[in-house]
Amino acid sequence: MKNEGEDISRIYGAVSHPFRKRIIEIIGEKGWSTFTELKKELHTTVGTLYYHLDMLKGLITQDERKRYVLTERGKLAYKLLVSDEERFRAVGLIEKKTPPHTAFSRFYSSLKGFILPIRLFELIYTNPVRAIPEALLIIGFGAGLSAASGLEPIMLFYHNPFRVSPLIIVLQYVLGWLVIFALCEFFTFLFFKRGRGGELPLLVGCAFSLLPLDIFPAVWFLSTKTGPSFYFLSTVMFLLQAWSLGLLTSTVCLSKGLRPDKGALISILIAYINLTIVLFLRF
């Protein structure tokens, strides 16, 4: 009985997101569904749909005609979704999904949502065209701050050059954004065979992932007025880079439909390539 309750709890966790809940309902109502039908019904992007389908592994599978159907666990999930509240209580699911919130759990949940705003990126990807002005504003803002501080942006790092013109700095910032996008495209295809689809959401998302790094030029500029501390600046740079990598992971996951661990692998590879370039330029 305990194993059954734990299994039901895991099933509910998998379908807790409205998109995944609706996917199970659509397939359960008809018995099967194609990728195109799901995309049309949910009004979402290819990458976002692939992401949620990947999160439902074990509940859905594909038949010989490549149509999505429910597994036995998926059928149980569908029955739970369409059953009444009393049945949920009977299997202890209501208590499982609403545990008491401690101060720490609320803080952790808020911090996680702030650092890795998956829901924000999902809203962006429902209509990436509308997010283009904000993406360009972020790029312009970051390029302008970099030029004003005199720091040379190298993708996810900043380099303190001897003399670089502001125009070169602006161009390098824009180039860094495009290189990050190109590397994401290349690695997702190389390792996970995710080719065409999701290019615009990924390009927009890469711009949003650079937003934390835009803070560093301002911190650098203020530090030069009070006497820069190498350890302080290094710590700030590390924290902002970690935040940007988290956002980049979310971007890759949703635009290319990858699980978080696969998206994180892409982000880490880009960070290592970036670090290699910086070390080469310095030494």
Short mmCIF file of C-alpha atoms in Angstrom, two decimals:
data_model
loop_
_atom_site.label_atom_id
_atom_site.label_comp_id
_atom_site.label_asym_id
_atom_site.label_seq_id
_atom_site.Cartn_x
_atom_site.Cartn_y
_atom_site.Cartn_z
CA MET A 1 0.00 0.00 0.00
CA LYS A 2 2.89 2.31 0.79
CA ASN A 3 4.52 1.59 -2.59
CA GLU A 4 1.24 2.31 -4.34
CA GLY A 5 0.93 5.65 -2.54
CA GLU A 6 4.50 6.56 -3.46
CA ASP A 7 3.87 5.61 -7.11
CA ILE A 8 0.74 7.74 -7.20
CA SER A 9 2.64 10.61 -5.64
CA ARG A 10 5.33 10.36 -8.35
CA ILE A 11 2.64 10.26 -11.03
CA TYR A 12 1.04 13.39 -9.65
CA GLY A 13 4.44 15.12 -9.57
CA ALA A 14 4.93 14.31 -13.26
CA VAL A 15 1.57 15.80 -14.26
CA SER A 16 1.57 18.69 -11.79
CA HIS A 17 2.35 21.19 -14.56
CA PRO A 18 -0.78 22.36 -16.50
CA PHE A 19 0.80 21.48 -19.87
CA ARG A 20 1.66 17.93 -18.81
CA LYS A 21 -1.74 17.48 -17.20
CA ARG A 22 -3.42 18.56 -20.42
CA ILE A 23 -1.21 16.24 -22.52
CA ILE A 24 -2.34 13.25 -20.44
CA GLU A 25 -5.97 14.36 -20.74
CA ILE A 26 -5.78 14.80 -24.53
CA ILE A 27 -4.21 11.39 -25.09
CA GLY A 28 -6.48 9.73 -22.54
CA GLU A 29 -9.66 11.13 -24.08
CA LYS A 30 -8.83 9.96 -27.62
CA GLY A 31 -6.58 7.02 -26.87
CA TRP A 32 -3.71 8.48 -28.89
CA SER A 33 -2.46 11.77 -30.33
CA THR A 34 0.15 12.94 -32.81
CA PHE A 35 2.82 15.54 -32.07
CA THR A 36 1.15 18.00 -34.47
CA GLU A 37 -2.22 17.61 -32.77
CA LEU A 38 -0.73 18.19 -29.33
CA LYS A 39 1.15 21.28 -30.52
CA LYS A 40 -2.03 22.70 -32.09
CA GLU A 41 -4.16 21.95 -29.04
CA LEU A 42 -1.67 23.44 -26.55
CA HIS A 43 -0.70 26.46 -28.69
CA THR A 44 2.96 26.07 -27.78
CA THR A 45 6.36 25.85 -29.45
CA VAL A 46 8.09 22.68 -30.64
CA GLY A 47 10.83 22.94 -28.03
CA THR A 48 8.43 23.47 -25.13
CA LEU A 49 6.29 20.51 -26.19
CA TYR A 50 9.33 18.24 -26.55
CA TYR A 51 10.44 19.31 -23.07
CA HIS A 52 7.14 18.34 -21.44
CA LEU A 53 6.86 15.10 -23.42
CA ASP A 54 10.33 14.19 -22.20
CA MET A 55 9.26 14.90 -18.62
CA LEU A 56 6.35 12.45 -19.07
CA LYS A 57 8.56 9.45 -19.91
CA GLY A 58 7.10 6.39 -18.22
CA LEU A 59 3.57 7.76 -18.60
CA ILE A 60 3.46 8.07 -22.38
CA THR A 61 5.14 6.21 -25.23
CA GLN A 62 4.89 5.99 -29.02
CA ASP A 63 3.26 3.19 -31.00
CA GLU A 64 4.43 1.80 -34.33
CA ARG A 65 2.83 4.77 -36.13
CA LYS A 66 4.74 7.28 -33.95
CA ARG A 67 1.53 8.33 -32.20
CA TYR A 68 1.67 9.13 -28.49
CA VAL A 69 -0.25 6.69 -26.29
CA LEU A 70 -0.50 6.13 -22.55
CA THR A 71 1.45 3.42 -20.73
CA GLU A 72 -0.17 1.50 -17.88
CA ARG A 73 1.12 4.12 -15.43
CA GLY A 74 -0.14 6.80 -17.81
CA LYS A 75 -3.60 5.25 -17.79
CA LEU A 76 -3.52 5.32 -13.99
CA ALA A 77 -2.53 9.01 -14.14
CA TYR A 78 -5.44 9.73 -16.50
CA LYS A 79 -7.88 7.95 -14.19
CA LEU A 80 -6.63 9.96 -11.26
CA LEU A 81 -6.98 13.23 -13.18
CA VAL A 82 -10.59 12.59 -14.15
CA SER A 83 -11.65 11.14 -10.78
CA ASP A 84 -13.32 13.23 -8.10
CA GLU A 85 -11.64 14.76 -5.05
CA GLU A 86 -12.86 12.01 -2.73
CA ARG A 87 -10.92 9.44 -4.69
CA PHE A 88 -7.76 11.54 -4.44
CA ARG A 89 -8.23 11.67 -0.69
CA ALA A 90 -8.81 7.91 -0.59
CA VAL A 91 -5.32 7.24 -1.96
CA GLY A 92 -3.73 9.95 0.14
CA LEU A 93 -2.84 12.13 -2.84
CA ILE A 94 -4.22 15.39 -1.48
CA GLU A 95 -1.97 15.18 1.55
CA LYS A 96 1.01 14.30 -0.65
CA LYS A 97 0.67 17.28 -2.94
CA THR A 98 0.12 19.89 -0.28
CA PRO A 99 2.74 19.30 2.41
CA PRO A 100 3.10 21.85 5.18
CA HIS A 101 5.39 24.67 4.11
CA THR A 102 8.19 25.57 6.47
CA ALA A 103 9.95 28.92 6.32
CA PHE A 104 12.98 27.21 4.74
CA SER A 105 10.91 25.43 2.07
CA ARG A 106 9.16 28.68 1.15
CA PHE A 107 12.51 30.47 0.93
CA TYR A 108 14.03 27.66 -1.15
CA SER A 109 11.04 27.60 -3.51
CA SER A 110 11.15 31.38 -3.96
CA LEU A 111 14.92 31.37 -4.50
CA LYS A 112 14.70 28.55 -7.04
CA GLY A 113 11.92 30.34 -8.93
CA PHE A 114 13.98 33.54 -8.98
CA ILE A 115 17.24 31.94 -10.11
CA LEU A 116 15.67 29.46 -12.54
CA PRO A 117 12.40 31.05 -13.72
CA ILE A 118 11.15 28.17 -15.87
CA ARG A 119 7.62 29.60 -15.95
CA LEU A 120 8.98 32.95 -17.19
CA PHE A 121 10.78 31.26 -20.09
CA GLU A 122 7.64 29.24 -20.87
CA LEU A 123 5.70 32.51 -21.20
CA ILE A 124 8.43 33.88 -23.46
CA TYR A 125 8.37 30.80 -25.67
CA THR A 126 4.60 30.83 -26.16
CA ASN A 127 5.19 33.89 -28.36
CA PRO A 128 8.91 34.55 -28.86
CA VAL A 129 8.28 37.29 -31.43
CA ARG A 130 6.76 39.50 -28.73
CA ALA A 131 9.88 39.03 -26.58
CA ILE A 132 12.28 40.23 -29.30
CA PRO A 133 12.17 43.93 -28.20
CA GLU A 134 13.01 42.95 -24.60
CA ALA A 135 15.85 40.70 -25.83
CA LEU A 136 17.32 43.51 -27.94
CA LEU A 137 16.97 45.89 -24.99
CA ILE A 138 18.94 43.49 -22.78
CA ILE A 139 21.67 43.17 -25.41
CA GLY A 140 21.84 46.93 -25.88
CA PHE A 141 21.88 47.55 -22.14
CA GLY A 142 24.66 45.02 -21.54
CA ALA A 143 26.75 46.27 -24.47
CA GLY A 144 26.37 49.88 -23.30
CA LEU A 145 27.38 49.08 -19.71
CA SER A 146 30.37 47.08 -20.92
CA ALA A 147 31.54 49.94 -23.14
CA ALA A 148 31.07 52.47 -20.32
CA SER A 149 33.09 50.35 -17.87
CA GLY A 150 35.83 49.56 -20.39
CA LEU A 151 35.49 45.80 -19.76
CA GLU A 152 35.86 43.49 -22.74
CA PRO A 153 33.03 40.90 -22.82
CA ILE A 154 34.00 37.39 -23.89
CA MET A 155 30.71 35.46 -23.92
CA LEU A 156 30.10 34.65 -20.21
CA PHE A 157 33.31 36.29 -18.95
CA TYR A 158 34.73 39.81 -18.74
CA HIS A 159 38.32 40.67 -19.55
CA ASN A 160 40.11 43.83 -18.44
CA PRO A 161 42.08 44.90 -21.54
CA PHE A 162 44.72 47.60 -21.84
CA ARG A 163 42.97 49.60 -24.55
CA VAL A 164 39.90 48.56 -26.51
CA SER A 165 37.59 51.04 -28.19
CA PRO A 166 33.95 51.21 -27.01
CA LEU A 167 32.77 50.19 -30.49
CA ILE A 168 34.84 46.99 -30.35
CA ILE A 169 33.42 46.22 -26.91
CA VAL A 170 29.85 46.64 -28.17
CA LEU A 171 30.54 44.41 -31.17
CA GLN A 172 32.15 41.76 -28.96
CA TYR A 173 29.12 41.71 -26.66
CA VAL A 174 26.76 41.14 -29.59
CA LEU A 175 29.12 38.55 -31.07
CA GLY A 176 29.31 36.72 -27.73
CA TRP A 177 25.50 36.47 -27.66
CA LEU A 178 25.44 35.00 -31.17
CA VAL A 179 28.29 32.58 -30.44
CA ILE A 180 26.48 31.24 -27.35
CA PHE A 181 23.36 30.72 -29.48
CA ALA A 182 25.38 28.95 -32.21
CA LEU A 183 27.10 26.66 -29.69
CA CYS A 184 23.74 25.74 -28.14
CA GLU A 185 22.41 24.84 -31.59
CA PHE A 186 25.52 22.85 -32.45
CA PHE A 187 25.72 20.83 -29.23
CA THR A 188 21.99 20.03 -29.06
CA PHE A 189 22.21 18.62 -32.58
CA LEU A 190 25.53 16.85 -32.01
CA PHE A 191 24.59 15.09 -28.78
CA PHE A 192 20.79 14.90 -28.82
CA LYS A 193 19.89 15.20 -32.53
CA ARG A 194 17.65 18.22 -31.94
CA GLY A 195 17.99 20.05 -35.23
CA ARG A 196 15.45 22.39 -36.78
CA GLY A 197 12.90 24.03 -34.53
CA GLY A 198 13.11 26.41 -31.60
CA GLU A 199 15.77 28.68 -33.12
CA LEU A 200 13.99 31.97 -32.38
CA PRO A 201 13.05 31.05 -28.78
CA LEU A 202 16.64 29.92 -28.20
CA LEU A 203 18.07 33.15 -29.62
CA VAL A 204 15.73 35.26 -27.46
CA GLY A 205 16.38 33.08 -24.41
CA CYS A 206 20.16 33.40 -24.81
CA ALA A 207 19.73 37.18 -24.58
CA PHE A 208 17.72 36.85 -21.36
CA SER A 209 20.35 34.48 -19.93
CA LEU A 210 22.96 37.26 -20.23
CA LEU A 211 20.92 39.62 -18.06
CA PRO A 212 22.64 38.69 -14.73
CA LEU A 213 26.05 39.34 -16.29
CA ASP A 214 24.96 42.88 -17.16
CA ILE A 215 25.20 43.64 -13.44
CA PHE A 216 28.96 43.07 -13.33
CA PRO A 217 30.10 46.15 -15.31
CA ALA A 218 28.13 48.33 -12.88
CA VAL A 219 29.74 46.57 -9.89
CA TRP A 220 33.17 46.99 -11.50
CA PHE A 221 32.60 50.69 -12.14
CA LEU A 222 31.52 51.31 -8.52
CA SER A 223 34.46 49.28 -7.20
CA THR A 224 36.97 51.40 -9.09
CA LYS A 225 35.68 54.41 -7.15
CA THR A 226 36.18 52.78 -3.74
CA GLY A 227 39.22 50.63 -4.49
CA PRO A 228 38.59 47.30 -6.24
CA SER A 229 38.90 44.09 -4.23
CA PHE A 230 40.01 41.13 -6.35
CA TYR A 231 38.28 38.56 -4.11
CA PHE A 232 35.05 40.54 -3.96
CA LEU A 233 34.92 41.02 -7.73
CA SER A 234 35.81 37.36 -8.35
CA THR A 235 33.01 36.21 -6.05
CA VAL A 236 30.46 38.49 -7.70
CA MET A 237 31.58 37.34 -11.15
CA PHE A 238 31.29 33.66 -10.15
CA LEU A 239 27.78 34.09 -8.71
CA LEU A 240 26.52 36.01 -11.74
CA GLN A 241 28.03 33.45 -14.11
CA ALA A 242 26.34 30.61 -12.19
CA TRP A 243 23.03 32.47 -12.44
CA SER A 244 23.48 33.02 -16.18
CA LEU A 245 24.34 29.36 -16.71
CA GLY A 246 21.16 28.40 -14.85
CA LEU A 247 19.11 30.64 -17.13
CA LEU A 248 20.92 29.28 -20.17
CA THR A 249 20.06 25.75 -19.05
CA SER A 250 16.38 26.70 -18.81
CA THR A 251 16.60 28.29 -22.25
CA VAL A 252 18.11 25.19 -23.88
CA CYS A 253 15.65 22.84 -22.14
CA LEU A 254 12.52 24.66 -23.24
CA SER A 255 13.59 25.72 -26.73
CA LYS A 256 14.99 22.30 -27.69
CA GLY A 257 12.82 20.08 -25.52
CA LEU A 258 15.57 18.59 -23.36
CA ARG A 259 15.58 17.39 -19.77
CA PRO A 260 17.33 19.69 -17.25
CA ASP A 261 20.36 17.40 -16.92
CA LYS A 262 20.91 17.49 -20.69
CA GLY A 263 20.45 21.24 -20.81
CA ALA A 264 22.94 21.65 -17.98
CA LEU A 265 25.48 19.58 -19.93
CA ILE A 266 25.23 22.01 -22.85
CA SER A 267 25.68 25.02 -20.53
CA ILE A 268 28.72 23.48 -18.82
CA LEU A 269 30.36 22.69 -22.16
CA ILE A 270 29.90 26.29 -23.27
CA ALA A 271 31.36 27.53 -19.98
CA TYR A 272 34.45 25.32 -20.44
CA ILE A 273 34.95 26.52 -24.01
CA ASN A 274 34.55 30.09 -22.80
CA LEU A 275 37.09 29.56 -20.01
CA THR A 276 39.58 28.07 -22.49
CA ILE A 277 39.27 31.15 -24.71
CA VAL A 278 39.78 33.51 -21.76
CA LEU A 279 42.86 31.63 -20.55
CA PHE A 280 44.30 31.64 -24.06
CA LEU A 281 43.84 35.40 -24.34
CA ARG A 282 45.44 36.03 -20.95
CA PHE A 283 48.44 33.76 -21.27
#
